[in-house]
mmCIF file of C-alpha atoms and ligand atoms in Angstrom:
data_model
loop_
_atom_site.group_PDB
_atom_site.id
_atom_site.type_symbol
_atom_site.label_atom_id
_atom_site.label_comp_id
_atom_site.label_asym_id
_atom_site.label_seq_id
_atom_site.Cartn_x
_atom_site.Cartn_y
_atom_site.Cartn_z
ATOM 1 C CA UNK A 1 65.345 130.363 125.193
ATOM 2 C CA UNK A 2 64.722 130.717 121.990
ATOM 3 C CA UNK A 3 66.527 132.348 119.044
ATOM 4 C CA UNK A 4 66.439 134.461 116.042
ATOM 5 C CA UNK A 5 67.917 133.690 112.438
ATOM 6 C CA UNK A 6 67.937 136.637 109.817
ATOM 7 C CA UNK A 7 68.535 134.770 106.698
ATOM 8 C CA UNK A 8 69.639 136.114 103.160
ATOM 9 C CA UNK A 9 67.715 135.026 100.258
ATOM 10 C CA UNK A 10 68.521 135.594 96.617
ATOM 11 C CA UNK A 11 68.371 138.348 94.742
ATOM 12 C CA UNK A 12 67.581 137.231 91.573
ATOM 13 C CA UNK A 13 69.321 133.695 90.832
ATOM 14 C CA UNK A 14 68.006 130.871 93.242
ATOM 15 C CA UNK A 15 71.509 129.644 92.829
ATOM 16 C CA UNK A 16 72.503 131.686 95.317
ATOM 17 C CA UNK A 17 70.678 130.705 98.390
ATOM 18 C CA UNK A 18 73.366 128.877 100.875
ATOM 19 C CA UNK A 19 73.429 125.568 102.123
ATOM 20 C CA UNK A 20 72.903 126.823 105.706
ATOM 21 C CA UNK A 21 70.070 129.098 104.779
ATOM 22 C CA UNK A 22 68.720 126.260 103.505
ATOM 23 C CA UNK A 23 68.798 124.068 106.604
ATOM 24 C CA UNK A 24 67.772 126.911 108.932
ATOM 25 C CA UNK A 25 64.841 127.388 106.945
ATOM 26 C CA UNK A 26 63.754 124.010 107.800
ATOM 27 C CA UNK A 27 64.427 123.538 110.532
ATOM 28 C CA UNK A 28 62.934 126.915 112.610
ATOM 29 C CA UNK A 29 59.246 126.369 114.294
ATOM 30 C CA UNK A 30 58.109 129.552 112.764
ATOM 31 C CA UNK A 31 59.558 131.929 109.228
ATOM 32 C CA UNK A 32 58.286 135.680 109.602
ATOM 33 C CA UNK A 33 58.402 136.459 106.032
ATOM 34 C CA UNK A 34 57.999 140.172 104.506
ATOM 35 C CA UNK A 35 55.724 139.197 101.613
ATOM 36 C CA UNK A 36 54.234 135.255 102.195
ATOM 37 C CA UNK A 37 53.366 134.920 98.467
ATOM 38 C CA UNK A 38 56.596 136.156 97.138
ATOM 39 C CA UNK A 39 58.762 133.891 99.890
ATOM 40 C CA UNK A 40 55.908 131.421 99.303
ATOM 41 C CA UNK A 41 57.083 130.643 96.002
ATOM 42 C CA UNK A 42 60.760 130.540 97.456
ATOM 43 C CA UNK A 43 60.182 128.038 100.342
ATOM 44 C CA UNK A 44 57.667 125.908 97.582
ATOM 45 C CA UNK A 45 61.058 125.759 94.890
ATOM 46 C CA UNK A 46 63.210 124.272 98.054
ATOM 47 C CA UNK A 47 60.200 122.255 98.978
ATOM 48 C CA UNK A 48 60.509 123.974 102.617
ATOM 49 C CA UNK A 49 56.792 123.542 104.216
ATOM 50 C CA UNK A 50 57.571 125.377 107.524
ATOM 51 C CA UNK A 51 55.017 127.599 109.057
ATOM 52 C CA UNK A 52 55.154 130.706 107.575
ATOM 53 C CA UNK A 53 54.118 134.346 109.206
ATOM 54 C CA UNK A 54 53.781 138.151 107.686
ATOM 55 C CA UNK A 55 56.354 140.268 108.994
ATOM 56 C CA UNK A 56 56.638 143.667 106.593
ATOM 57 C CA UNK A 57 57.099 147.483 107.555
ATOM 58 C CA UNK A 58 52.982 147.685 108.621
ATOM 59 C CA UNK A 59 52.928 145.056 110.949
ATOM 60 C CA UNK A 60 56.519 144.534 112.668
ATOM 61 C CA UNK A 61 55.627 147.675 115.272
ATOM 62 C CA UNK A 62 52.232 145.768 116.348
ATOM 63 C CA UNK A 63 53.417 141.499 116.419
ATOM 64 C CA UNK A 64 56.930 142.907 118.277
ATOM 65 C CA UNK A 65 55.933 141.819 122.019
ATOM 66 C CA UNK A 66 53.984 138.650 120.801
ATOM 67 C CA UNK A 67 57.372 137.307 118.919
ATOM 68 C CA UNK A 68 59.156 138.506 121.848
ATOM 69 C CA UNK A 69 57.297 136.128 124.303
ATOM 70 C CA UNK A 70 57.384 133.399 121.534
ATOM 71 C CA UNK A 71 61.085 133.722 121.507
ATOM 72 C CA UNK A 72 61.183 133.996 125.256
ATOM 73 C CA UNK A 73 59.322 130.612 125.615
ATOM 74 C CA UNK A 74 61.794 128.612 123.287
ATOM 75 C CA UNK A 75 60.536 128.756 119.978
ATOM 76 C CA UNK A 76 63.264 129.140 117.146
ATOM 77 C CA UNK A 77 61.877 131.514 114.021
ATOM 78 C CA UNK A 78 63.933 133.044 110.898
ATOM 79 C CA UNK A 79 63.405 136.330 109.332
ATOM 80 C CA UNK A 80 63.495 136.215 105.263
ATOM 81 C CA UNK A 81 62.003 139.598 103.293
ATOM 82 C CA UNK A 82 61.398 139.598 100.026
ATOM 83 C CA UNK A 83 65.194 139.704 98.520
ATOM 84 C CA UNK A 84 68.736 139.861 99.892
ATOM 85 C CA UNK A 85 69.501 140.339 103.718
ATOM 86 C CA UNK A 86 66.607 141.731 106.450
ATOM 87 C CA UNK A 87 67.791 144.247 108.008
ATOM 88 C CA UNK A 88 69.394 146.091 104.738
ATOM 89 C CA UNK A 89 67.004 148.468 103.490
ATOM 90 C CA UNK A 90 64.069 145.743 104.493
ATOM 91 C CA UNK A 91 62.084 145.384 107.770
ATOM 92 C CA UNK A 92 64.594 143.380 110.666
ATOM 93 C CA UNK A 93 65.685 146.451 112.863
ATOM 94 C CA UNK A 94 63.233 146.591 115.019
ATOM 95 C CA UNK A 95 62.856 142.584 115.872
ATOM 96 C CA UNK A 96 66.805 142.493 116.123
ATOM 97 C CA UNK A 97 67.189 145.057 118.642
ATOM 98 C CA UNK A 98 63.949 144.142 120.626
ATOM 99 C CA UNK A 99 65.915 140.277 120.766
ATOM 100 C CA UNK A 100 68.730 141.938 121.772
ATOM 101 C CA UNK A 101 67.027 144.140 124.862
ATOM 102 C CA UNK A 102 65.469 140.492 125.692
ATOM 103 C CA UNK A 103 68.678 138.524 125.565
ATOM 104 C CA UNK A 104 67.342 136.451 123.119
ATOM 105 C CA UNK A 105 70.310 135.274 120.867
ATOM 106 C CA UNK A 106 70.566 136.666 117.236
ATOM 107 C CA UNK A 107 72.176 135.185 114.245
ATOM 108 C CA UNK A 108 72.383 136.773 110.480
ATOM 109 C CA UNK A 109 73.570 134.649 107.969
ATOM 110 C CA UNK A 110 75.998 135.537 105.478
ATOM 111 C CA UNK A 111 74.485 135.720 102.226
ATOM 112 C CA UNK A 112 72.890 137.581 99.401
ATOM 113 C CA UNK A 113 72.581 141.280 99.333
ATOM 114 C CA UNK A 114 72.634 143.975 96.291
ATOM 115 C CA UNK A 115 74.994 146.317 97.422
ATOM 116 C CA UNK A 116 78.432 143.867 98.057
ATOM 117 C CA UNK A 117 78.263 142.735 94.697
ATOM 118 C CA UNK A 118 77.528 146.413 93.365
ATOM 119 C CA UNK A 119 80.341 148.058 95.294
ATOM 120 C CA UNK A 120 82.937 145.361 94.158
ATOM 121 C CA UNK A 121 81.590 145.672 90.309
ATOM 122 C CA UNK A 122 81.461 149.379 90.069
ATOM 123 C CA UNK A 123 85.599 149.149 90.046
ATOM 124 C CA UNK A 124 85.717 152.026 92.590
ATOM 125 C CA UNK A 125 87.466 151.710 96.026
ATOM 126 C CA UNK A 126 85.593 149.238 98.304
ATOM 127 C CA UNK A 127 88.113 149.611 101.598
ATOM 128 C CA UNK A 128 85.822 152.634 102.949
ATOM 129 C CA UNK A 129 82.367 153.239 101.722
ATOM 130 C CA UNK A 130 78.860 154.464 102.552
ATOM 131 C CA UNK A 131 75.564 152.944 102.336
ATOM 132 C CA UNK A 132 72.923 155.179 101.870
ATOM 133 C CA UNK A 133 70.136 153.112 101.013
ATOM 134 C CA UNK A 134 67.082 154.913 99.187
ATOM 135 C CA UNK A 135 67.904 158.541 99.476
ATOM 136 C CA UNK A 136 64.668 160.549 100.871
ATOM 137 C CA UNK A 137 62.062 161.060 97.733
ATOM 138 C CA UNK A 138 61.021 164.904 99.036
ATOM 139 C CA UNK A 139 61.611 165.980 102.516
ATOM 140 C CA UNK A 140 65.330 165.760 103.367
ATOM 141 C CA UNK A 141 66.727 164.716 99.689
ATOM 142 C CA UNK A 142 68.150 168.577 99.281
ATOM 143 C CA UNK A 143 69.913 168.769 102.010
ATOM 144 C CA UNK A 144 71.120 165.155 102.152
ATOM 145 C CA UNK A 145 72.392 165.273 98.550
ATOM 146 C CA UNK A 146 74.228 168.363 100.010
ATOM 147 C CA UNK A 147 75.968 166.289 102.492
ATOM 148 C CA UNK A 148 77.160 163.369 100.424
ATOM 149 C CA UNK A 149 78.433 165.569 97.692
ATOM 150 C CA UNK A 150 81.138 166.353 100.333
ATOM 151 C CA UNK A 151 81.751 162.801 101.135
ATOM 152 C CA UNK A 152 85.316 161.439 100.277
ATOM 153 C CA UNK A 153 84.191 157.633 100.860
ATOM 154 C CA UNK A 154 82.295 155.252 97.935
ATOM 155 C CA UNK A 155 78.667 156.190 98.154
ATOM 156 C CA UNK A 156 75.830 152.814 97.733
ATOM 157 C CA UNK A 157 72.371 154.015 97.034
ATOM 158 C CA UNK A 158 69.438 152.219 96.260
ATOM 159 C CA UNK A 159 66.913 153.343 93.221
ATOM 160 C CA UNK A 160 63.645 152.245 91.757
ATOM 161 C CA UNK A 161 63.805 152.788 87.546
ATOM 162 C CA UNK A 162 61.222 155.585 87.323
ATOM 163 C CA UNK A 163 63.402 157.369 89.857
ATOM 164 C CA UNK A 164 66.835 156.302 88.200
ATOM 165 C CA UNK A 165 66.550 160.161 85.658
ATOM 166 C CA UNK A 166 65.590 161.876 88.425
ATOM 167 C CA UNK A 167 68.506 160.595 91.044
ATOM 168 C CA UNK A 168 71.467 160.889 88.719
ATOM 169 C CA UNK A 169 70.019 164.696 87.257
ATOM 170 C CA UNK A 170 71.260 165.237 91.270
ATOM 171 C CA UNK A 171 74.170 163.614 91.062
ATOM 172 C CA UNK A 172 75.423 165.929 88.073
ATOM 173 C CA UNK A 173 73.665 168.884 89.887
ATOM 174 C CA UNK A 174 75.502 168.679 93.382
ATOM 175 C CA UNK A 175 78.309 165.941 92.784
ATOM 176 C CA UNK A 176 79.077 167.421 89.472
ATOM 177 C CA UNK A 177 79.093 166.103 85.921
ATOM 178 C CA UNK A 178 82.579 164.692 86.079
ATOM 179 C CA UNK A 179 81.787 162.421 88.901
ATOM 180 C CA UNK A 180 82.549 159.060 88.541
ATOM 181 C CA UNK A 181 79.385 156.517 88.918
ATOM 182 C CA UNK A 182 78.318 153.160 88.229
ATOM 183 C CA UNK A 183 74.712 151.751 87.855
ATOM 184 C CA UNK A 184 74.393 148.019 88.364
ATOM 185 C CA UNK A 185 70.731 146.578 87.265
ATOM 186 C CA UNK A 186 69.477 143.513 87.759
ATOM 187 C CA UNK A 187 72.336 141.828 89.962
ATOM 188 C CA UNK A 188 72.563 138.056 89.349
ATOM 189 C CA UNK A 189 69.749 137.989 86.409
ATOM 190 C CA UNK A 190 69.991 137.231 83.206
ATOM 191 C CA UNK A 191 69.985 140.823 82.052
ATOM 192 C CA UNK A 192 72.191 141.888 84.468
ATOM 193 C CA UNK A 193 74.553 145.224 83.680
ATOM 194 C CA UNK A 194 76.788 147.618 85.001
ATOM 195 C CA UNK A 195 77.327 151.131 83.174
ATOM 196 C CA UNK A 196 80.196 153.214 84.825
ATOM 197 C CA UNK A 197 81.241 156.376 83.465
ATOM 198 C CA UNK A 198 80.862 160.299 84.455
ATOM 199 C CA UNK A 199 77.452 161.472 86.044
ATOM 200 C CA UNK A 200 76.783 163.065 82.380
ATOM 201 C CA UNK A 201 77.585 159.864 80.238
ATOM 202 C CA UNK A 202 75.596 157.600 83.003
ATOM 203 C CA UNK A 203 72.839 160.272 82.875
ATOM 204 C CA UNK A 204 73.198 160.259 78.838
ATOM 205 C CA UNK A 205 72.836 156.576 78.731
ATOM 206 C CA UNK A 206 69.735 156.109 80.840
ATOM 207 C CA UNK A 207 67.876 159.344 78.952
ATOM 208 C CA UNK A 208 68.496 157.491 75.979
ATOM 209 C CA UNK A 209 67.704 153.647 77.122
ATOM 210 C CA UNK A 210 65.530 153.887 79.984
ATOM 211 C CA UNK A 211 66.609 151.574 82.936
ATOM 212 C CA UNK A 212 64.020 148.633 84.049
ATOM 213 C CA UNK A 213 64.709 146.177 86.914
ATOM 214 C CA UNK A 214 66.404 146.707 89.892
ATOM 215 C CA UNK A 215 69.153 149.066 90.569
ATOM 216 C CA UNK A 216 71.943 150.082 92.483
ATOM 217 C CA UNK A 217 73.966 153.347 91.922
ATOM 218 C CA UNK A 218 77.590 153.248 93.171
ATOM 219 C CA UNK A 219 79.390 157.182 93.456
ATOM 220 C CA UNK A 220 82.827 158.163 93.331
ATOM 221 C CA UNK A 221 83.636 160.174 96.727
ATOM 222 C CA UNK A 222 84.811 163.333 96.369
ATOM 223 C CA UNK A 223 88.736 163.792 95.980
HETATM 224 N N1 LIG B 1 67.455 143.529 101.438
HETATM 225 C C1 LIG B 1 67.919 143.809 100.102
HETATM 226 C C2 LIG B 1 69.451 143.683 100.071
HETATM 227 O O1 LIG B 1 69.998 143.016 100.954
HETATM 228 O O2 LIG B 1 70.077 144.194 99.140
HETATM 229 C C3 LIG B 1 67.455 145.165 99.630
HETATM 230 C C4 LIG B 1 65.967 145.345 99.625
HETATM 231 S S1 LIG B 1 65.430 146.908 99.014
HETATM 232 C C5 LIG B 1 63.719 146.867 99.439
HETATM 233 C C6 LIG B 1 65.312 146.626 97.272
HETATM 234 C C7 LIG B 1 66.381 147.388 96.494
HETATM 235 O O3 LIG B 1 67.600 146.652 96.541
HETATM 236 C C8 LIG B 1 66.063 147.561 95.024
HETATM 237 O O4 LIG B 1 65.237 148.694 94.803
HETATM 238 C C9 LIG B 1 67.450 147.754 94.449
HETATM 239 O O5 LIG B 1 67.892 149.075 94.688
HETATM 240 C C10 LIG B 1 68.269 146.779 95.315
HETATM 241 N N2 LIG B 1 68.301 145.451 94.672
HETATM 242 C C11 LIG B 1 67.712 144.325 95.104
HETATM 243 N N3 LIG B 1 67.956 143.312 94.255
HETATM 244 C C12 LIG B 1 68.715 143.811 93.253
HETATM 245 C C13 LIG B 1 69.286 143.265 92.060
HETATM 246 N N4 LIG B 1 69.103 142.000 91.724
HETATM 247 N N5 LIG B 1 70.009 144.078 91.270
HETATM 248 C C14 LIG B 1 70.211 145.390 91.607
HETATM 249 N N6 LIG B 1 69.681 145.953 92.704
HETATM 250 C C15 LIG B 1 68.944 145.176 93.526
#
């Protein structure tokens, strides 16, 4: 029987790759890999030459049974997507439970992912939260905003710059403007940041100094 690693890569600083990861990666027949140029470059830097397959969002549906019998006949593979940990707002569902219908055994390695170090930055309590991921971009984001803005826990979302305006304009509108919030950019980087402050000062910030790179937004729950 075979098994399946999902194994964390870095989110910015190669540094922070672990010594396991590291060994797993070389040793597994096969890596499914979300984008082979970007993990490519990864495995090339850690001079890792094991044979590499696409795995992303497009594909994962259509090569499920295939790994499945791969895995079934003894062969040992690792998920690795472009940044972080699979399985957190990157493809690694879908092969994970279909191991676990199979019996095949599943192992994620701790390791790098955006919203830990985000949470723990942002200052706010970290002993309950909520991870929200990306929040819908049309269908669903009204109604969903409406339903957080209630929420008494830590809120983690996920955000792409050119939607960073847009996403904390909500947060004032159905959190409120006093709301505390923190946006972390570029975790581990060299230009990495966090800005905490009310919804209004964040918002004021960001409409002055646009946001590039990547970005988590950390909210206050409600009191
Ligand atoms: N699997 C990843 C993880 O474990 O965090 C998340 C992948 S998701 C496709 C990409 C999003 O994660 C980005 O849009 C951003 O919200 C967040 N992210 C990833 N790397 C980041 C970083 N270095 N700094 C801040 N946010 C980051």
């Amino acid at each position: 029987m075979g098994k399946l690693y999902l194994v964390p890569t870095p989110i910015g600083n190669l540094e922070d790759i672990t010594l396991r990861a590291l060994r797993i990666l070389k040793e597994v027949d096969l890596i499914l890999a979300e984008d082979t140029r970007t993990s490519g470059k990864l495995l090339h830097h850690f001079q890792i030459s094991t044979p590499m397959q696409s795995h992303h969002m497009h594909n994962e549906h259509k090569k499920l049974d295939h790994l499945i019998e791969r895995l079934l006949d003894g062969e040992q593979m690792a998920l690795i997507s472009d940044a972080g940990t699979p399985g957190i707002s990157d493809p690694g569902f879908l092969l994970t439970r279909a191991c676990i219908e199979n019996a095949i055994e599943v192992e994620c390695l701790p390791g790098p992912t955006a919203f830990v170090p985000a949470l723990v930055n942002s200052g706010m309590p970290s002993d309950r939260f909520v991870f929200e991921g990306f929040l819908p971009v049309k269908k669903g984001r009204q109604t969903r905003l409406q339903l957080l803005a209630e929420e008494s826990r830590t809120l983690i979302l996920y955000e792409s710059p050119h939607k960073l305006l847009k996403t904390l304009t909500n947060i004032v509108a159905f959190f409120g403007a006093e709301r505390q919030v923190a946006v972390c950019r570029e975790l581990t980087k060299m230009y990495e940041e966090t800005i905490r402050g009310t919804a209004a000062q964040v918002l004021e910030h960001y409409t002055k100094k646009p946001a590039k790179g990547e970005i988590v937004i950390v909210v206050a729950g409600k009191k």
